[in-house]
Coordinates of C-alpha atoms and ligand atoms in Angstrom, one line a residue:
X1 CA 35.9 -81.0 321.9
X2 CA 36.3 -80.5 318.2
X3 CA 39.8 -80.5 316.7
X4 CA 39.7 -76.9 315.6
X5 CA 38.8 -75.9 319.2
X6 CA 41.7 -78.0 320.6
X7 CA 44.1 -76.6 318.0
X8 CA 43.1 -73.0 318.7
X9 CA 43.6 -73.5 322.5
X10 CA 47.0 -75.1 322.1
X11 CA 48.2 -72.5 319.7
X12 CA 47.0 -69.5 321.7
X13 CA 48.0 -70.8 325.1
X14 CA 51.6 -71.4 323.8
X15 CA 51.8 -67.6 323.4
X16 CA 51.2 -67.2 327.1
X17 CA 53.5 -69.6 329.0
X18 CA 53.0 -69.7 332.8
X19 CA 55.6 -68.1 335.0
X20 CA 58.1 -70.4 336.6
X21 CA 58.0 -70.9 340.4
X22 CA 54.9 -68.9 341.1
X23 CA 51.9 -70.5 342.7
X24 CA 48.7 -68.5 342.0
X25 CA 45.5 -68.5 344.0
X26 CA 42.1 -67.0 343.3
X27 CA 42.0 -65.1 346.6
X28 CA 39.6 -62.6 348.3
X29 CA 39.0 -60.8 345.0
X30 CA 40.5 -62.8 342.1
X31 CA 44.2 -63.2 341.2
X32 CA 46.6 -60.5 342.3
X33 CA 50.4 -60.5 341.7
X34 CA 53.2 -58.4 340.4
X35 CA 51.9 -57.4 336.9
X36 CA 55.0 -58.8 335.3
X37 CA 54.0 -62.4 336.0
X38 CA 50.3 -62.2 335.2
X39 CA 50.0 -62.5 331.4
X40 CA 49.4 -66.2 331.4
X41 CA 47.0 -66.0 334.4
X42 CA 44.9 -63.3 332.8
X43 CA 44.8 -65.2 329.4
X44 CA 43.6 -68.3 331.3
X45 CA 41.0 -66.3 333.3
X46 CA 39.8 -65.1 329.9
X47 CA 39.1 -68.8 329.0
X48 CA 37.3 -69.3 332.3
X49 CA 35.1 -66.2 331.8
X50 CA 34.3 -67.5 328.3
X51 CA 33.3 -71.0 329.6
X52 CA 31.2 -69.3 332.3
X53 CA 29.4 -67.3 329.7
X54 CA 28.7 -70.5 327.7
X55 CA 27.5 -72.3 330.8
X56 CA 25.1 -69.5 332.0
X57 CA 24.1 -68.3 328.6
X58 CA 24.5 -64.7 330.0
X59 CA 27.0 -62.0 329.9
X60 CA 30.0 -62.4 332.2
X61 CA 32.4 -59.6 333.3
X62 CA 36.2 -59.6 333.5
X63 CA 38.0 -56.8 335.2
X64 CA 41.7 -56.0 335.2
X65 CA 42.5 -54.3 338.5
X66 CA 44.5 -54.8 341.7
X67 CA 42.2 -52.3 343.4
X68 CA 43.9 -51.1 346.6
X69 CA 47.3 -52.8 345.9
X70 CA 50.4 -50.9 344.9
X71 CA 50.8 -49.8 341.3
X72 CA 53.3 -52.5 340.2
X73 CA 50.7 -55.1 341.1
X74 CA 47.7 -56.0 338.9
X75 CA 45.0 -58.5 339.0
X76 CA 41.9 -60.0 337.3
X77 CA 38.5 -60.9 338.6
X78 CA 35.3 -62.3 337.1
X79 CA 31.8 -61.0 337.6
X80 CA 28.9 -63.5 337.4
X81 CA 25.7 -62.8 335.4
X82 CA 24.1 -61.1 338.5
X83 CA 27.1 -58.6 338.5
X84 CA 28.2 -60.2 341.8
X85 CA 31.5 -62.1 342.2
X86 CA 32.3 -65.4 340.4
X87 CA 30.5 -68.3 342.0
X88 CA 32.8 -69.8 344.6
X89 CA 32.2 -73.3 343.1
X90 CA 34.4 -72.3 340.2
X91 CA 37.3 -71.0 342.2
X92 CA 39.1 -74.4 342.4
X93 CA 38.9 -74.6 338.6
X94 CA 40.3 -71.1 338.4
X95 CA 43.2 -72.2 340.6
X96 CA 43.8 -75.3 338.5
X97 CA 43.7 -73.4 335.2
X98 CA 46.1 -70.7 336.5
X99 CA 48.6 -73.2 337.7
X100 CA 48.5 -75.7 334.8
X101 CA 52.2 -76.2 333.9
X102 CA 51.8 -76.7 330.1
X103 CA 49.4 -76.0 327.3
X104 CA 48.6 -79.7 327.0
X105 CA 47.7 -79.9 330.7
X106 CA 45.6 -76.7 330.3
X107 CA 43.6 -78.2 327.4
X108 CA 43.1 -81.4 329.3
X109 CA 41.7 -79.5 332.3
X110 CA 39.3 -77.6 330.1
X111 CA 38.1 -80.8 328.4
X112 CA 37.4 -82.5 331.8
X113 CA 35.8 -79.4 333.3
X114 CA 33.6 -78.7 330.3
X115 CA 32.4 -82.3 330.4
X116 CA 31.6 -82.1 334.1
X117 CA 29.7 -78.9 333.7
X118 CA 28.0 -79.9 330.4
X119 CA 29.5 -77.1 328.5
X120 CA 29.5 -77.8 324.7
X121 CA 32.7 -76.8 323.1
X122 CA 31.6 -77.2 319.5
X123 CA 31.0 -73.6 318.6
X124 CA 27.2 -74.2 318.5
X125 CA 26.5 -71.4 321.0
X126 CA 27.5 -67.8 321.2
X127 CA 28.2 -65.7 324.3
X128 CA 29.8 -62.4 325.4
X129 CA 32.2 -61.4 328.0
X130 CA 32.3 -57.7 329.0
X131 CA 35.9 -56.6 329.7
X132 CA 37.3 -53.5 331.3
X133 CA 40.4 -52.2 333.1
X134 CA 41.4 -49.5 335.6
X135 CA 44.1 -47.0 334.9
X136 CA 47.2 -49.1 335.9
X137 CA 49.9 -48.8 333.3
X138 CA 50.0 -52.6 332.9
X139 CA 46.3 -52.8 332.3
X140 CA 46.3 -52.5 328.5
X141 CA 48.7 -55.5 327.9
X142 CA 46.9 -57.6 330.4
X143 CA 43.5 -56.8 328.9
X144 CA 44.8 -57.9 325.5
X145 CA 45.8 -61.3 327.0
X146 CA 42.3 -61.6 328.5
X147 CA 40.8 -61.0 325.1
X148 CA 43.0 -63.7 323.6
X149 CA 41.7 -66.1 326.3
X150 CA 38.1 -65.3 325.6
X151 CA 38.7 -65.6 321.9
X152 CA 40.3 -69.0 322.4
X153 CA 36.8 -70.4 323.1
X154 CA 34.9 -70.6 319.8
X155 CA 31.6 -68.7 319.8
X156 CA 32.6 -66.4 322.6
X157 CA 33.5 -62.7 322.0
X158 CA 35.0 -60.1 324.2
X159 CA 33.2 -56.7 324.3
X160 CA 35.8 -54.1 325.5
X161 CA 34.2 -51.4 327.6
X162 CA 37.5 -49.5 328.1
X163 CA 38.6 -47.8 331.3
X164 CA 36.0 -48.2 334.0
X165 CA 35.8 -48.4 337.8
X166 CA 35.3 -52.0 339.0
X167 CA 31.8 -51.3 340.2
X168 CA 30.8 -49.8 336.9
X169 CA 31.7 -53.0 335.1
X170 CA 29.8 -55.1 337.7
X171 CA 26.8 -52.7 337.3
X172 CA 26.9 -53.1 333.5
X173 CA 26.9 -56.9 333.7
X174 CA 24.0 -56.8 336.1
X175 CA 21.9 -54.3 334.0
X176 CA 22.7 -55.8 330.6
X177 CA 21.7 -59.2 331.7
X178 CA 18.3 -57.8 332.6
X179 CA 17.9 -56.8 329.0
X180 CA 18.6 -53.1 329.6
X181 CA 21.2 -50.9 327.8
X182 CA 23.7 -50.4 330.6
X183 CA 26.1 -47.9 329.0
X184 CA 28.3 -45.6 331.0
X185 CA 26.0 -42.8 330.3
X186 CA 23.1 -44.9 331.6
X187 CA 25.1 -45.5 334.8
X188 CA 25.7 -41.8 335.4
X189 CA 22.1 -41.0 334.5
X190 CA 20.8 -43.6 337.0
X191 CA 23.0 -42.3 339.8
X192 CA 22.4 -38.6 339.1
X193 CA 18.6 -38.8 338.7
X194 CA 18.1 -41.0 341.8
X195 CA 20.4 -38.7 343.8
X196 CA 18.4 -35.6 342.6
X197 CA 15.2 -37.4 343.6
X198 CA 16.5 -38.1 347.1
X199 CA 17.8 -34.6 347.4
X200 CA 14.5 -33.1 346.4
X201 CA 12.5 -35.3 348.8
X202 CA 14.3 -33.5 351.7
X203 CA 11.7 -32.1 354.1
X204 CA 13.5 -28.7 353.9
X205 CA 13.8 -28.7 350.1
X206 CA 11.0 -28.1 347.8
X207 CA 13.0 -27.6 344.7
X208 CA 16.3 -28.5 343.1
X209 CA 18.8 -26.4 345.0
X210 CA 22.0 -28.4 344.6
X211 CA 24.1 -25.4 343.6
X212 CA 23.0 -23.5 346.8
X213 CA 24.2 -26.4 348.9
X214 CA 27.6 -24.9 349.7
X215 CA 28.5 -27.6 352.2
X216 CA 32.1 -28.3 350.9
X217 CA 33.3 -31.8 350.1
X218 CA 36.8 -32.7 349.0
X219 CA 37.4 -36.2 347.5
X220 CA 40.8 -38.0 347.3
X221 CA 40.6 -40.1 344.1
X222 CA 43.7 -42.3 345.0
X223 CA 45.3 -41.2 341.7
X224 CA 43.1 -43.8 340.1
X225 CA 40.1 -44.2 337.9
X226 CA 37.6 -43.0 340.5
X227 CA 38.5 -39.3 340.4
X228 CA 38.1 -39.1 336.6
X229 CA 34.7 -40.8 336.8
X230 CA 33.6 -38.5 339.6
X231 CA 34.4 -35.5 337.4
X232 CA 32.1 -37.0 334.7
X233 CA 29.3 -37.6 337.3
X234 CA 29.7 -34.1 338.7
X235 CA 28.9 -32.7 335.2
X236 CA 25.6 -34.4 335.4
X237 CA 24.8 -33.0 338.8
X238 CA 25.0 -29.4 337.6
X239 CA 27.9 -28.4 339.7
X240 CA 27.5 -30.3 342.9
X241 CA 30.2 -28.7 345.1
X242 CA 32.8 -31.4 345.1
X243 CA 36.5 -30.7 344.8
X244 CA 38.5 -33.6 343.5
X245 CA 42.2 -34.1 344.3
X246 CA 44.5 -37.0 343.4
X247 CA 42.3 -37.4 340.4
X248 CA 44.9 -39.4 338.3
X249 CA 46.0 -36.6 336.2
X250 CA 49.6 -36.8 337.1
X251 CA 49.4 -35.5 340.6
X252 CA 51.0 -38.7 342.1
X253 CA 51.3 -42.5 342.1
X254 CA 48.2 -44.7 342.4
X255 CA 47.5 -45.7 346.0
X256 CA 50.8 -44.3 347.2
X257 CA 50.2 -42.2 350.3
X258 CA 46.7 -41.7 349.1
X259 CA 43.4 -43.5 348.8
X260 CA 40.9 -45.3 351.1
X261 CA 43.2 -48.2 352.1
X262 CA 46.0 -45.8 353.1
X263 CA 43.6 -43.4 355.0
X264 CA 41.8 -46.2 356.8
X265 CA 44.9 -48.2 357.8
X266 CA 47.3 -45.4 358.6
X267 CA 44.8 -42.9 359.8
X268 CA 46.9 -40.0 358.6
X269 CA 46.3 -37.2 356.1
X270 CA 46.7 -38.4 352.5
X271 CA 49.0 -36.5 350.1
X272 CA 47.4 -33.4 348.7
X273 CA 45.5 -32.7 351.9
X274 CA 46.6 -30.7 354.9
X275 CA 46.1 -27.8 357.1
X276 CA 43.8 -26.0 354.6
X277 CA 41.3 -28.8 355.1
X278 CA 40.8 -28.6 358.9
X279 CA 37.2 -29.3 359.7
X280 CA 36.1 -29.9 356.1
X281 CA 34.2 -33.0 355.0
X282 CA 36.7 -35.2 353.0
X283 CA 36.3 -38.6 351.4
X284 CA 38.8 -41.2 349.9
X285 CA 38.3 -43.7 347.1
X286 CA 40.6 -46.6 346.5
X287 CA 42.4 -47.3 343.2
X288 CA 39.4 -48.8 341.4
X289 CA 36.7 -46.9 343.3
X290 CA 35.1 -49.8 345.0
X291 CA 35.9 -48.5 348.5
X292 CA 34.8 -45.3 350.2
X293 CA 35.8 -43.8 353.6
X294 CA 35.3 -40.3 354.9
X295 CA 37.6 -38.3 357.2
X296 CA 38.3 -34.9 358.7
X297 CA 41.6 -33.2 359.5
X298 CA 41.0 -32.1 363.1
X299 CA 44.0 -29.8 363.6
X300 CA 46.6 -27.9 361.7
X301 CA 49.4 -29.1 363.9
X302 CA 49.1 -32.8 363.3
X303 CA 48.8 -35.2 360.4
X304 CA 46.4 -37.4 362.2
X305 CA 42.9 -37.7 360.8
X306 CA 39.5 -38.4 362.3
X307 CA 38.4 -41.5 360.3
X308 CA 34.7 -42.1 359.4
X309 CA 35.0 -45.6 358.1
X310 CA 32.8 -48.2 356.5
X311 CA 31.2 -49.1 359.8
X312 CA 30.0 -45.5 360.2
X313 CA 28.8 -45.5 356.6
X314 CA 26.8 -48.6 357.3
X315 CA 25.4 -47.1 360.5
X316 CA 24.3 -44.0 358.6
X317 CA 22.6 -46.1 355.9
X318 CA 20.9 -48.3 358.5
X319 CA 19.5 -45.3 360.4
X320 CA 18.1 -43.8 357.2
X321 CA 16.6 -47.1 355.9
X322 CA 15.1 -47.8 359.3
X323 CA 13.6 -44.4 359.5
X324 CA 11.9 -44.7 356.1
X325 CA 10.6 -48.2 357.0
X326 CA 9.2 -46.9 360.3
X327 CA 7.4 -44.0 358.5
X328 CA 5.9 -46.5 356.0
X329 CA 4.9 -49.0 358.7
X330 CA 2.8 -46.4 360.4
X331 CA 0.9 -45.8 357.2
X332 CA 0.7 -49.0 355.3
X333 CA -2.2 -50.2 357.4
X334 CA -4.3 -47.7 355.5
X335 CA -3.3 -49.3 352.1
X336 CA -4.1 -52.8 351.1
X337 CA -0.4 -53.6 350.7
X338 CA 1.3 -55.5 353.5
X339 CA 5.0 -54.5 353.5
X340 CA 7.2 -55.9 356.2
X341 CA 10.6 -56.5 354.8
X342 CA 13.3 -58.3 356.7
X343 CA 16.3 -56.0 357.4
X344 CA 19.8 -57.3 358.2
X345 CA 23.2 -55.9 358.6
X346 CA 26.4 -57.8 357.7
X347 CA 29.9 -57.1 359.1
X348 CA 33.3 -58.8 359.4
X349 CA 35.6 -59.3 362.3
X350 CA 37.3 -56.0 361.3
X351 CA 34.2 -54.1 362.3
X352 CA 35.0 -51.9 365.3
X353 CA 33.3 -53.4 368.4
X354 CA 31.7 -50.1 369.2
X355 CA 29.9 -50.1 365.8
X356 CA 28.4 -53.6 366.4
X357 CA 27.2 -52.6 369.8
X358 CA 25.7 -49.4 368.4
X359 CA 23.9 -51.3 365.6
X360 CA 22.6 -53.9 368.0
X361 CA 21.3 -51.2 370.3
X362 CA 19.3 -49.8 367.4
X363 CA 17.5 -53.2 367.4
X364 CA 19.1 -54.4 364.1
X365 CA 20.1 -57.9 363.3
X366 CA 23.9 -58.0 362.9
X367 CA 25.6 -61.1 361.4
X368 CA 29.3 -61.8 360.6
X369 CA 31.1 -63.4 357.7
X370 CA 34.7 -63.8 356.7
X371 CA 36.5 -60.9 355.0
X372 CA 35.7 -60.5 351.3
X373 CA 32.7 -58.9 349.5
X374 CA 31.8 -62.3 348.1
X375 CA 30.9 -63.6 351.5
X376 CA 29.1 -60.4 352.8
X377 CA 27.1 -60.0 349.6
X378 CA 25.9 -63.6 349.7
X379 CA 24.7 -63.1 353.3
X380 CA 23.1 -59.7 352.7
X381 CA 21.1 -61.2 349.8
X382 CA 19.3 -63.4 352.4
X383 CA 17.3 -60.4 353.6
X384 CA 14.7 -58.2 351.8
X385 CA 17.0 -55.3 352.7
X386 CA 20.6 -56.4 353.4
X387 CA 23.1 -53.7 354.3
X388 CA 26.8 -54.9 354.3
X389 CA 30.0 -53.0 354.8
X390 CA 33.6 -53.8 355.6
X391 CA 35.4 -51.3 357.9
X392 CA 37.7 -50.7 354.9
X393 CA 34.7 -49.0 353.1
X394 CA 33.6 -51.7 350.8
X395 CA 29.8 -52.3 350.9
X396 CA 26.4 -51.6 349.6
X397 CA 22.7 -52.1 350.3
X398 CA 20.8 -55.0 348.6
X399 CA 17.1 -54.9 347.9
X400 CA 15.3 -58.2 347.1
X401 CA 13.1 -58.4 344.1
X402 CA 10.2 -58.9 346.5
X403 CA 11.0 -55.6 348.2
X404 CA 11.2 -53.6 345.0
X405 CA 8.1 -55.3 343.6
X406 CA 6.1 -54.2 346.7
X407 CA 7.6 -50.7 347.0
X408 CA 6.6 -49.7 343.5
X409 CA 2.8 -50.3 343.9
X410 CA 2.9 -49.0 347.4
X411 CA 4.4 -45.8 346.1
X412 CA 1.6 -45.5 343.5
X413 CA -1.1 -46.5 346.1
X414 CA 0.2 -43.8 348.4
X415 CA 0.2 -41.3 345.5
X416 CA -3.6 -41.8 345.4
X417 CA -4.4 -41.8 349.1
X418 CA -1.8 -39.4 350.5
X419 CA 0.3 -37.7 347.8
X420 CA 3.1 -35.6 349.3
X421 CA 2.6 -37.1 352.7
X422 CA 5.5 -38.4 354.9
X423 CA 4.8 -42.0 353.9
X424 CA 4.5 -41.2 350.2
X425 CA 8.0 -39.5 350.4
X426 CA 9.4 -42.4 352.4
X427 CA 8.4 -44.9 349.7
X428 CA 9.8 -42.5 347.1
X429 CA 13.1 -42.3 349.0
X430 CA 13.5 -46.0 349.3
X431 CA 12.8 -46.4 345.6
X432 CA 15.4 -43.8 344.9
X433 CA 17.9 -45.7 347.1
X434 CA 17.3 -48.9 345.2
X435 CA 18.4 -47.1 342.0
X436 CA 21.2 -45.1 343.5
X437 CA 23.0 -47.7 345.4
X438 CA 24.9 -50.3 343.3
X439 CA 23.0 -53.7 343.5
X440 CA 25.9 -55.6 342.1
X441 CA 28.8 -54.6 344.4
X442 CA 30.2 -51.9 346.7
X443 CA 30.6 -48.7 344.7
X444 CA 32.4 -45.6 346.0
X445 CA 30.6 -43.2 343.6
X446 CA 27.1 -44.3 344.4
X447 CA 28.0 -44.7 348.1
X448 CA 29.3 -41.2 348.2
X449 CA 26.1 -39.8 346.7
X450 CA 24.0 -41.7 349.2
X451 CA 26.0 -40.5 352.1
X452 CA 25.7 -36.9 350.8
X453 CA 22.0 -37.2 350.3
X454 CA 21.4 -38.6 353.8
X455 CA 23.6 -36.0 355.5
X456 CA 21.7 -33.3 353.7
X457 CA 18.4 -34.9 354.5
X458 CA 19.2 -35.1 358.2
X459 CA 21.0 -31.7 358.1
X460 CA 24.0 -33.4 359.8
X461 CA 27.6 -32.3 359.7
X462 CA 30.3 -34.9 359.3
X463 CA 31.1 -34.2 363.0
X464 CA 27.5 -35.1 364.1
X465 CA 27.7 -38.3 362.0
X466 CA 31.1 -39.2 363.4
X467 CA 29.8 -38.8 366.9
X468 CA 27.1 -41.5 366.5
X469 CA 29.4 -43.6 368.6
X470 CA 33.1 -43.5 369.7
X471 CA 35.3 -46.1 368.0
X472 CA 37.4 -48.3 370.2
X473 CA 41.1 -47.6 369.5
X474 CA 42.4 -50.2 367.0
X475 CA 45.6 -51.1 365.2
X476 CA 46.2 -53.1 362.0
X477 CA 49.6 -54.6 361.2
X478 CA 50.9 -57.0 358.5
X479 CA 53.5 -59.6 359.0
X480 CA 55.5 -61.1 356.1
X481 CA 55.7 -64.9 356.4
X482 CA 57.2 -67.7 354.3
X483 CA 53.8 -69.3 353.6
X484 CA 50.6 -67.5 354.5
X485 CA 48.5 -70.6 353.8
X486 CA 50.0 -72.1 357.0
X487 CA 47.4 -70.1 358.9
X488 CA 43.8 -71.4 358.9
X489 CA 41.0 -69.7 360.8
X490 CA 37.4 -70.4 361.7
X491 CA 34.4 -68.6 363.2
X492 CA 34.4 -65.7 360.7
X493 CA 38.2 -65.5 361.0
X494 CA 38.2 -64.8 364.7
X495 CA 40.0 -68.0 365.8
X496 CA 43.1 -69.7 364.5
X497 CA 42.9 -73.4 364.0
X498 CA 46.3 -73.8 362.4
X499 CA 49.2 -73.8 363.4
X500 CA 48.3 -75.5 366.7
X501 CA 49.0 -73.4 369.9
X502 CA 48.9 -70.0 368.2
X503 CA 45.3 -69.2 369.2
X504 CA 46.1 -70.0 372.8
X505 CA 49.1 -67.8 372.7
X506 CA 47.0 -64.9 371.2
X507 CA 44.4 -65.4 373.9
X508 CA 46.9 -65.0 376.7
X509 CA 48.1 -61.7 375.1
X510 CA 44.4 -60.4 374.8
X511 CA 43.7 -61.2 378.4
X512 CA 46.2 -58.6 379.5
X513 CA 44.2 -55.6 378.0
X514 CA 40.9 -54.2 379.1
X515 CA 38.4 -54.5 376.2
X516 CA 41.1 -56.3 374.3
X517 CA 40.2 -58.1 371.1
X518 CA 42.6 -59.4 368.5
X519 CA 42.6 -61.8 365.5
X520 CA 44.9 -62.7 362.7
X521 CA 44.1 -63.9 359.1
X522 CA 46.0 -64.6 355.9
X523 CA 45.5 -61.8 353.4
X524 CA 43.7 -62.8 350.2
X525 CA 45.4 -60.1 348.2
X526 CA 48.9 -59.8 349.5
X527 CA 51.6 -62.2 350.7
X528 CA 51.1 -61.4 354.4
X529 CA 49.3 -62.3 357.6
X530 CA 47.1 -59.5 358.9
X531 CA 46.8 -58.6 362.6
X532 CA 43.9 -56.6 364.0
X533 CA 43.8 -55.5 367.6
X534 CA 41.3 -53.4 369.6
X535 CA 41.6 -52.2 373.2
X536 CA 40.4 -49.4 375.5
X537 CA 43.4 -47.1 374.7
X538 CA 45.4 -46.5 371.6
X539 CA 48.6 -47.5 373.4
X540 CA 47.1 -50.7 374.5
X541 CA 45.7 -51.5 371.0
X542 CA 49.2 -50.8 369.5
X543 CA 50.9 -53.0 372.1
X544 CA 48.5 -55.8 371.6
X545 CA 48.9 -55.7 367.8
X546 CA 52.7 -55.6 368.1
X547 CA 52.9 -58.5 370.6
X548 CA 50.6 -60.7 368.4
X549 CA 52.6 -59.8 365.3
X550 CA 55.7 -61.1 367.2
X551 CA 53.9 -64.3 367.9
X552 CA 53.0 -64.7 364.3
X553 CA 56.7 -64.2 363.5
X554 CA 57.7 -66.8 366.0
X555 CA 55.2 -69.4 364.9
X556 CA 55.6 -68.9 361.1
X557 CA 59.2 -68.1 360.5
X558 CA 61.2 -65.2 359.0
X559 CA 59.9 -61.8 358.2
X560 CA 59.4 -58.2 359.3
X561 CA 56.3 -56.5 360.4
X562 CA 55.2 -52.9 359.6
Ligands
G16_1 C1 39.4 -57.0 348.4 C2 38.0 -57.4 348.6 C3 37.5 -56.9 349.9 C4 38.4 -57.3 351.1 C5 39.9 -57.0 350.7 C6 40.7 -57.7 351.8 O1 39.5 -55.6 348.4 O2 37.2 -57.0 347.5 O3 36.2 -57.4 350.1 O4 38.1 -56.6 352.2 O5 40.2 -57.5 349.5 O6 42.0 -57.9 351.4 P1 42.9 -58.9 352.2 O7 42.3 -60.3 352.0 O8 44.2 -58.7 351.6 O9 42.9 -58.4 353.6 P2 39.9 -54.7 347.1 O10 39.4 -53.3 347.4 O11 41.4 -54.8 347.1 O12 39.2 -55.4 346.0

């Protein structure tokens, strides 16, 4: 490392001293903490993103968000050149950087890591990091720290894209690294034009009739960035009938009593919704719009909702994709193009047991990974078409390069031999989905449009969709513990291996409940242990969750559960 690089790093990092007594860890989706302790962490992640940009020679993304967490928290995560999550190989380095106790230690770590990774720190190469933030009040200051971090590596510059949803930033990294423009306008254009294309390919629709589609949809924007961006997207869809509430214009507090995490976990009506919405199709985003769930308000007299979660979104997507593939399979024999893509579905242990059973009954291959998009995405990418969703509403559909490269000529081939036929339209629809659904990460905006297009295509109400299968009653709780890292799990987080004896104790509780299933895992975004329970009745699921939460308390020390 040249002296000027070392001096710059020492000088800049002295401006961002690490917090005392806080141990930080790059968790499920980056670093998350109370915003007041994050300046130094974000500065250091800026350095990491700059090193990653030099290493890969591509644009890297850095997002300031704490997604579904409360408004006083914030966080930072890094997007790799594909637009997906930071490679897991670099997470230990991220942890070491964040926890280095002095500027000298920090510089030493950087020197050693750069040497190991063959990253030249002599300013001979240039690179760019795309940065953005959501609407959290702490975002501006933290983003500034991130820019200082990026600027501490000579040759690397930060390109500030302003306020975006997390999936927009991931999409921009993905698209720009392919040599395309990737502005926000391009993002909205890609979504709206592919949605229109899907809408117009409906067997009952010969022309653009979006305005006539008076099927009402109300969206809860979680008082975050998603509501504002949906307003912009709506403009490009010539008045698609969407009403947006909790849009972040001062109606309430980010993620407080609103948003996808609240709706999915509490299963009660979010603020701003109520008896006026009985029977209407409603959807919720989370704070940075990377999660999407639907719901209905079944009755005026109760605040309970009927939840249509990520598992049901996954099922809807899987049915639609399968249908198009089946239509194509019947026709491709007539063309010279052989198209037999592998199709797989990825879930986590949080997936409702009824959903897994339903998907398997459809003949689909279902696989499980630990919680966290980074794991599901990686698994889904092993298929030509990989559909992944967490029950919390985070997911997307990935199409392999092979798949897209075959679909395009197939579409043109079919244009010649059977233009306007069922198979021609099926190829067109699949191509439209590849453009509509975010290929970098789960995206509430693009997911919403795909759900809407499929419901319209099938002429299904939300009730018909919701009745695809009946969810098993479930309950989620969280337990505060002294040290969440004391819990270690295996088998896609379904079994505890540490502390000893805890899994056996959980098993003996599960055995008491028909159709009982329960697991615990340390959260990667909050300082808690999460408990998930399922059983044949709601009362039984509640009891099982509560009794296992008590076990966690007994094994791991002080704390209260809620
Ligand atoms: C993040 C990840 C999700 C994951 C969630 C779990 O969500 O992106 O894939 O499901 O964390 O959080 P925990 O580990 O606390 O249970 P988000 O929407 O906050 O980015």
